[in-house]
């Protein structure tokens, strides 16, 4: 496959020429001179049998070190590369099989390692290609014998990629309107092969010596610090970087740009820099403070120094995901790194902080210790998401990330309670399957079960376990079981002599820690959470002072009376570390439920029991009999009997049980009635969130009586708390988030005082030419109200194109999508497809937001159906963007005919996406919505009539 093959041989020739001229000045890859002894370019593969038929590479040959020289030309948007891979032959072979995708290889030469510098000519390797597997085979003239080391020298070139993967082009506009180009990399999971031929699997770790050529007006950045710059003839500069530590290919990174930076040094002497395009430099300071603080935190927490001398964090103008943890050179979407005090809300601040916390955690979890293969990507992502919570709550407690973390688990449960979920550890082979592993199961469920394990083991034991794991597998790869074994063997001799508790598989436990019984149980227990999909439901029934417990698989949209029920239940079973408190004691009681049914004897008079204390566990609880009625009474009488997390947990569980057909909607709604006395912002938002969701569902289906009554109910019932909100940025982070959401909702429901205030602020802002500073937390609401007039909408679009703040742009774009006007919404989609005013990186979020608008839902969906192939040219199949587009434009449907439409469309995709796992998730979600509506619409209608 030579999609990028251009008539550019002259360029590589000139590179070789320059190399030969310069080799005496430079010791790096660009300067060394190899004699190829070759005549010309290798012959094509056509007609030759490829010697390897598996997707995974053989390990007959392994890489030791890559010396890589790259020259991106930002004018022609091409790059040329020369690499020298030192390989070790483990088994006799004539072939070296490695990855390459879209690269034109112009020469491949082999020489024994000892011959380097001897002047002996290398031997030409024949290049065979297998584009379907993204592999090449380099065929040696004779057998390479085991135990030997060789150097493989490859010259190649390609166009800088247009998308977001491999070595790609990104552009930004200066304040003066000039467009500038930069070149940057993004490799995870399988795109390093688009930038240079390599053994592109996480377990082929090697060292990398990188050299980058650039023009004087640019800078080059890579994983390691620069050691020197050499001036070449013709004015080009060549930056040489220190050799990296041993690492996987997907973590290699380099950037050529003209960015500016701010710097600081950690207490342990690591230089931290934040880079952004020159006009955004002023937004880098918060990130610097956070990065320094969190790097210092992690070094202490993991008890392992950051192994590189520097860490750069770079805001890239075009970036598909949130950020990428390249070792020493972390790349971010601008909105994940830059903080603008004028336009960034409390939520934006939390977002930037936690994304930095996430990527920094990866420097250990992922970079230092890497999963053996992508099936265990959760070892990277679940941990990084969990460490967001640990690191940010320790360093920025005011951000109250513990409350936000509840949402992480709600997201995981939403996905995991569908049959189309998958086990955390799941087979994945092709690049498409691997990309799909980067989902809420790996990230969010991974994090939630780690939280449960931490709660179970205690923070100290958990921390010791992960230190043990990281130290043991440093610079290597690990599997699921390696983690559990590390958790189960955290003892050193000093623990025994000091009497501190620890775990060991071979020695008796300290009595301090008798929770566990046998230690092999950690692995046994955690396997039930990682090797099978789904989430358990624990059913609790009072019988005198005995509690009868049962476990089932929790499923939404499928009910006990359905014929498929039994089949979906069989074989599912977990070791559940239950926690509970009772009316008679605040002590957290523990019990591992590892049978289908079990009983618990309670001591003394007990009026109530609450399971899953503070929602530290990953399971749903159903209180059978009159259990829920009792809870409703308790909440009405004195809701502070339960912690705020327990109240959130109760509300969440109740509505989940409605979806599973276990609880009537009336009961769940009755449970929320006490909310008018609720003082916790998080709980309020959780409860209101369900009412809001029902409102939008009814509105989209044009069920106008219920829509109207829901609106009346919300505005009546929550009037006091809505009226209490100020239009400012004052208060705690949770006050501020409540304000953002509540005012947004009130204006969305056309609450007159809200609309009037927002209108007034918008007019002032527009009158000031956009210079007036509005409170950041209400910006989205003010803009959304302003966008409802044509003059306001047009003005916002103009401001969007001028704004230098990503945080502001996000808010404006959201506001623009709330306009109920197909013409305007179509205009936005056109701009998104064009990629100039609205960047392609924001297209998925744009379509998602438009589909949220009842007027835009059909528009977005029809657009996706008609333009699928065009979208696939912009984003790779199974990429974050494609999945967001699919889910965002379809998963709110709740009617049979829409279900048929979506099914029909997915079937028509064939190779173009019908194998995507996400299509199953969508179909199941729509089916669930249909069933929910059928079952609950009348209850909702009547409940509202009775409660208004
Ligand atoms: Zn991550």
Tab-separated table of N, CA and C in Angstrom, residues 750-814:
chain	number	residue	atom	x	y	z
A	750	UNK	N	-36.876	27.503	30.146
A	750	UNK	CA	-37.507	28.812	29.907
A	750	UNK	C	-37.998	29.481	31.190
A	751	UNK	N	-37.295	29.299	32.271
A	751	UNK	CA	-37.665	29.943	33.527
A	751	UNK	C	-37.429	31.452	33.369
A	752	UNK	N	-38.481	32.266	33.412
A	752	UNK	CA	-38.346	33.681	33.039
A	752	UNK	C	-37.220	34.438	33.758
A	753	UNK	N	-37.095	34.348	35.099
A	753	UNK	CA	-36.015	35.131	35.721
A	753	UNK	C	-34.645	34.753	35.162
A	754	UNK	N	-34.471	33.500	34.818
A	754	UNK	CA	-33.182	33.028	34.302
A	754	UNK	C	-32.929	33.625	32.915
A	755	UNK	N	-33.937	33.518	32.055
A	755	UNK	CA	-33.796	34.023	30.692
A	755	UNK	C	-33.515	35.534	30.715
A	756	UNK	N	-34.274	36.243	31.582
A	756	UNK	CA	-34.091	37.705	31.616
A	756	UNK	C	-32.674	38.092	32.019
A	757	UNK	N	-32.185	37.425	33.050
A	757	UNK	CA	-30.840	37.750	33.534
A	757	UNK	C	-29.790	37.428	32.466
A	758	UNK	N	-29.930	36.272	31.868
A	758	UNK	CA	-28.949	35.851	30.859
A	758	UNK	C	-28.988	36.792	29.664
A	759	UNK	N	-30.192	37.176	29.260
A	759	UNK	CA	-30.354	38.096	28.144
A	759	UNK	C	-29.640	39.412	28.401
A	760	UNK	N	-29.832	39.894	29.626
A	760	UNK	CA	-29.227	41.179	29.992
A	760	UNK	C	-27.692	41.078	29.923
A	761	UNK	N	-27.163	40.005	30.480
A	761	UNK	CA	-25.708	39.831	30.483
A	761	UNK	C	-25.187	39.682	29.048
A	762	UNK	N	-25.945	38.962	28.233
A	762	UNK	CA	-25.492	38.747	26.856
A	762	UNK	C	-25.444	40.080	26.097
A	763	UNK	N	-26.489	40.886	26.264
A	763	UNK	CA	-26.529	42.185	25.564
A	763	UNK	C	-25.354	43.056	25.988
A	764	UNK	N	-25.083	43.060	27.273
A	764	UNK	CA	-23.945	43.837	27.785
A	764	UNK	C	-22.653	43.366	27.130
A	765	UNK	N	-22.509	42.051	27.086
A	765	UNK	CA	-21.275	41.459	26.536
A	765	UNK	C	-21.133	41.803	25.052
A	766	UNK	N	-22.245	41.655	24.323
A	766	UNK	CA	-22.208	41.947	22.906
A	766	UNK	C	-21.944	43.441	22.692
A	767	UNK	N	-22.587	44.257	23.534
A	767	UNK	CA	-22.398	45.700	23.435
A	767	UNK	C	-20.957	46.120	23.675
A	768	UNK	N	-20.265	45.340	24.494
A	768	UNK	CA	-18.870	45.686	24.807
A	768	UNK	C	-17.919	45.168	23.741
A	769	UNK	N	-18.454	44.604	22.687
A	769	UNK	CA	-17.589	44.036	21.648
A	769	UNK	C	-16.901	42.770	22.115
A	770	UNK	N	-17.529	42.087	23.063
A	770	UNK	CA	-16.970	40.811	23.545
A	770	UNK	C	-15.841	41.003	24.542
A	771	UNK	N	-15.645	42.257	24.997
A	771	UNK	CA	-14.515	42.483	25.916
A	771	UNK	C	-14.928	42.369	27.381
A	772	UNK	N	-16.224	42.485	27.652
A	772	UNK	CA	-16.699	42.397	29.034
A	772	UNK	C	-16.436	41.003	29.594
A	773	UNK	N	-15.896	40.943	30.812
A	773	UNK	CA	-15.659	39.642	31.426
A	773	UNK	C	-16.896	39.153	32.158
A	774	UNK	N	-17.493	38.096	31.645
A	774	UNK	CA	-18.638	37.494	32.333
A	774	UNK	C	-18.118	36.389	33.239
A	775	UNK	N	-18.863	36.047	34.300
A	775	UNK	CA	-18.416	34.938	35.161
A	775	UNK	C	-18.308	33.649	34.326
A	776	UNK	N	-17.187	32.970	34.433
A	776	UNK	CA	-16.925	31.812	33.569
A	776	UNK	C	-17.940	30.686	33.772
A	777	UNK	N	-18.439	30.559	35.013
A	777	UNK	CA	-19.340	29.433	35.284
A	777	UNK	C	-20.715	29.595	34.639
A	778	UNK	N	-21.082	30.823	34.267
A	778	UNK	CA	-22.400	31.012	33.650
A	778	UNK	C	-22.288	31.348	32.162
A	779	UNK	N	-21.053	31.339	31.653
A	779	UNK	CA	-20.854	31.698	30.238
A	779	UNK	C	-21.717	30.861	29.299
A	780	UNK	N	-21.695	29.553	29.529
A	780	UNK	CA	-22.392	28.645	28.630
A	780	UNK	C	-23.890	28.991	28.587
A	781	UNK	N	-24.446	29.265	29.759
A	781	UNK	CA	-25.861	29.603	29.850
A	781	UNK	C	-26.150	30.940	29.163
A	782	UNK	N	-25.302	31.925	29.448
A	782	UNK	CA	-25.520	33.247	28.850
A	782	UNK	C	-25.420	33.152	27.323
A	783	UNK	N	-24.414	32.473	26.834
A	783	UNK	CA	-24.255	32.331	25.379
A	783	UNK	C	-25.437	31.568	24.774
A	784	UNK	N	-25.886	30.529	25.479
A	784	UNK	CA	-26.982	29.720	24.923
A	784	UNK	C	-28.257	30.542	24.786
A	785	UNK	N	-28.511	31.387	25.768
A	785	UNK	CA	-29.697	32.255	25.673
A	785	UNK	C	-29.484	33.274	24.543
A	786	UNK	N	-28.261	33.811	24.481
A	786	UNK	CA	-27.950	34.798	23.442
A	786	UNK	C	-28.057	34.221	22.037
A	787	UNK	N	-27.786	32.949	21.901
A	787	UNK	CA	-27.778	32.310	20.572
A	787	UNK	C	-29.177	32.151	19.989
A	788	UNK	N	-30.201	32.468	20.780
A	788	UNK	CA	-31.561	32.236	20.289
A	788	UNK	C	-32.061	33.340	19.351
A	789	UNK	N	-31.345	34.442	19.264
A	789	UNK	CA	-31.715	35.433	18.242
A	789	UNK	C	-30.688	35.334	17.109
A	790	UNK	N	-31.096	35.733	15.910
A	790	UNK	CA	-30.182	35.630	14.773
A	790	UNK	C	-28.962	36.520	14.955
A	791	UNK	N	-29.205	37.737	15.445
A	791	UNK	CA	-28.062	38.640	15.654
A	791	UNK	C	-27.093	38.041	16.674
A	792	UNK	N	-27.647	37.482	17.742
A	792	UNK	CA	-26.804	36.889	18.780
A	792	UNK	C	-26.033	35.693	18.247
A	793	UNK	N	-26.725	34.856	17.499
A	793	UNK	CA	-26.090	33.642	16.959
A	793	UNK	C	-24.926	34.012	16.037
A	794	UNK	N	-25.188	34.960	15.138
A	794	UNK	CA	-24.140	35.376	14.199
A	794	UNK	C	-22.953	36.000	14.928
A	795	UNK	N	-23.273	36.777	15.950
A	795	UNK	CA	-22.193	37.409	16.701
A	795	UNK	C	-21.336	36.356	17.411
A	796	UNK	N	-21.998	35.366	17.970
A	796	UNK	CA	-21.267	34.302	18.661
A	796	UNK	C	-20.358	33.552	17.690
A	797	UNK	N	-20.871	33.292	16.490
A	797	UNK	CA	-20.055	32.567	15.508
A	797	UNK	C	-18.813	33.383	15.154
A	798	UNK	N	-18.980	34.665	15.068
A	798	UNK	CA	-17.836	35.518	14.756
A	798	UNK	C	-16.823	35.478	15.912
A	799	UNK	N	-17.339	35.582	17.133
A	799	UNK	CA	-16.450	35.534	18.297
A	799	UNK	C	-15.731	34.178	18.380
A	800	UNK	N	-16.448	33.153	17.961
A	800	UNK	CA	-15.861	31.807	17.972
A	800	UNK	C	-14.601	31.781	17.115
A	801	UNK	N	-14.694	32.377	15.941
A	801	UNK	CA	-13.544	32.309	15.038
A	801	UNK	C	-12.390	33.173	15.526
A	802	UNK	N	-12.683	34.143	16.384
A	802	UNK	CA	-11.617	35.038	16.846
A	802	UNK	C	-10.995	34.604	18.172
A	803	UNK	N	-11.765	33.872	18.978
A	803	UNK	CA	-11.330	33.605	20.352
A	803	UNK	C	-10.022	32.816	20.398
A	804	UNK	N	-9.172	33.175	21.348
A	804	UNK	CA	-7.901	32.484	21.543
A	804	UNK	C	-8.003	31.507	22.723
A	805	UNK	N	-9.210	31.349	23.263
A	805	UNK	CA	-9.367	30.448	24.413
A	805	UNK	C	-10.209	29.235	24.017
A	806	UNK	N	-9.604	28.067	24.120
A	806	UNK	CA	-10.332	26.834	23.806
A	806	UNK	C	-11.522	26.648	24.742
A	807	UNK	N	-11.337	27.063	26.006
A	807	UNK	CA	-12.419	26.918	26.984
A	807	UNK	C	-13.615	27.754	26.539
A	808	UNK	N	-13.351	28.960	26.051
A	808	UNK	CA	-14.443	29.811	25.600
A	808	UNK	C	-15.073	29.246	24.316
A	809	UNK	N	-14.213	28.805	23.417
A	809	UNK	CA	-14.730	28.289	22.142
A	809	UNK	C	-15.681	27.116	22.366
A	810	UNK	N	-15.302	26.230	23.279
A	810	UNK	CA	-16.185	25.096	23.586
A	810	UNK	C	-17.567	25.567	24.026
A	811	UNK	N	-17.578	26.607	24.849
A	811	UNK	CA	-18.852	27.092	25.373
A	811	UNK	C	-19.665	27.762	24.273
A	812	UNK	N	-18.984	28.508	23.423
A	812	UNK	CA	-19.710	29.168	22.327
A	812	UNK	C	-20.277	28.107	21.377
A	813	UNK	N	-19.452	27.123	21.057
A	813	UNK	CA	-19.913	26.120	20.101
A	813	UNK	C	-21.136	25.386	20.651
A	814	UNK	N	-21.081	25.064	21.929
A	814	UNK	CA	-22.233	24.405	22.542
A	814	UNK	C	-23.469	25.294	22.406
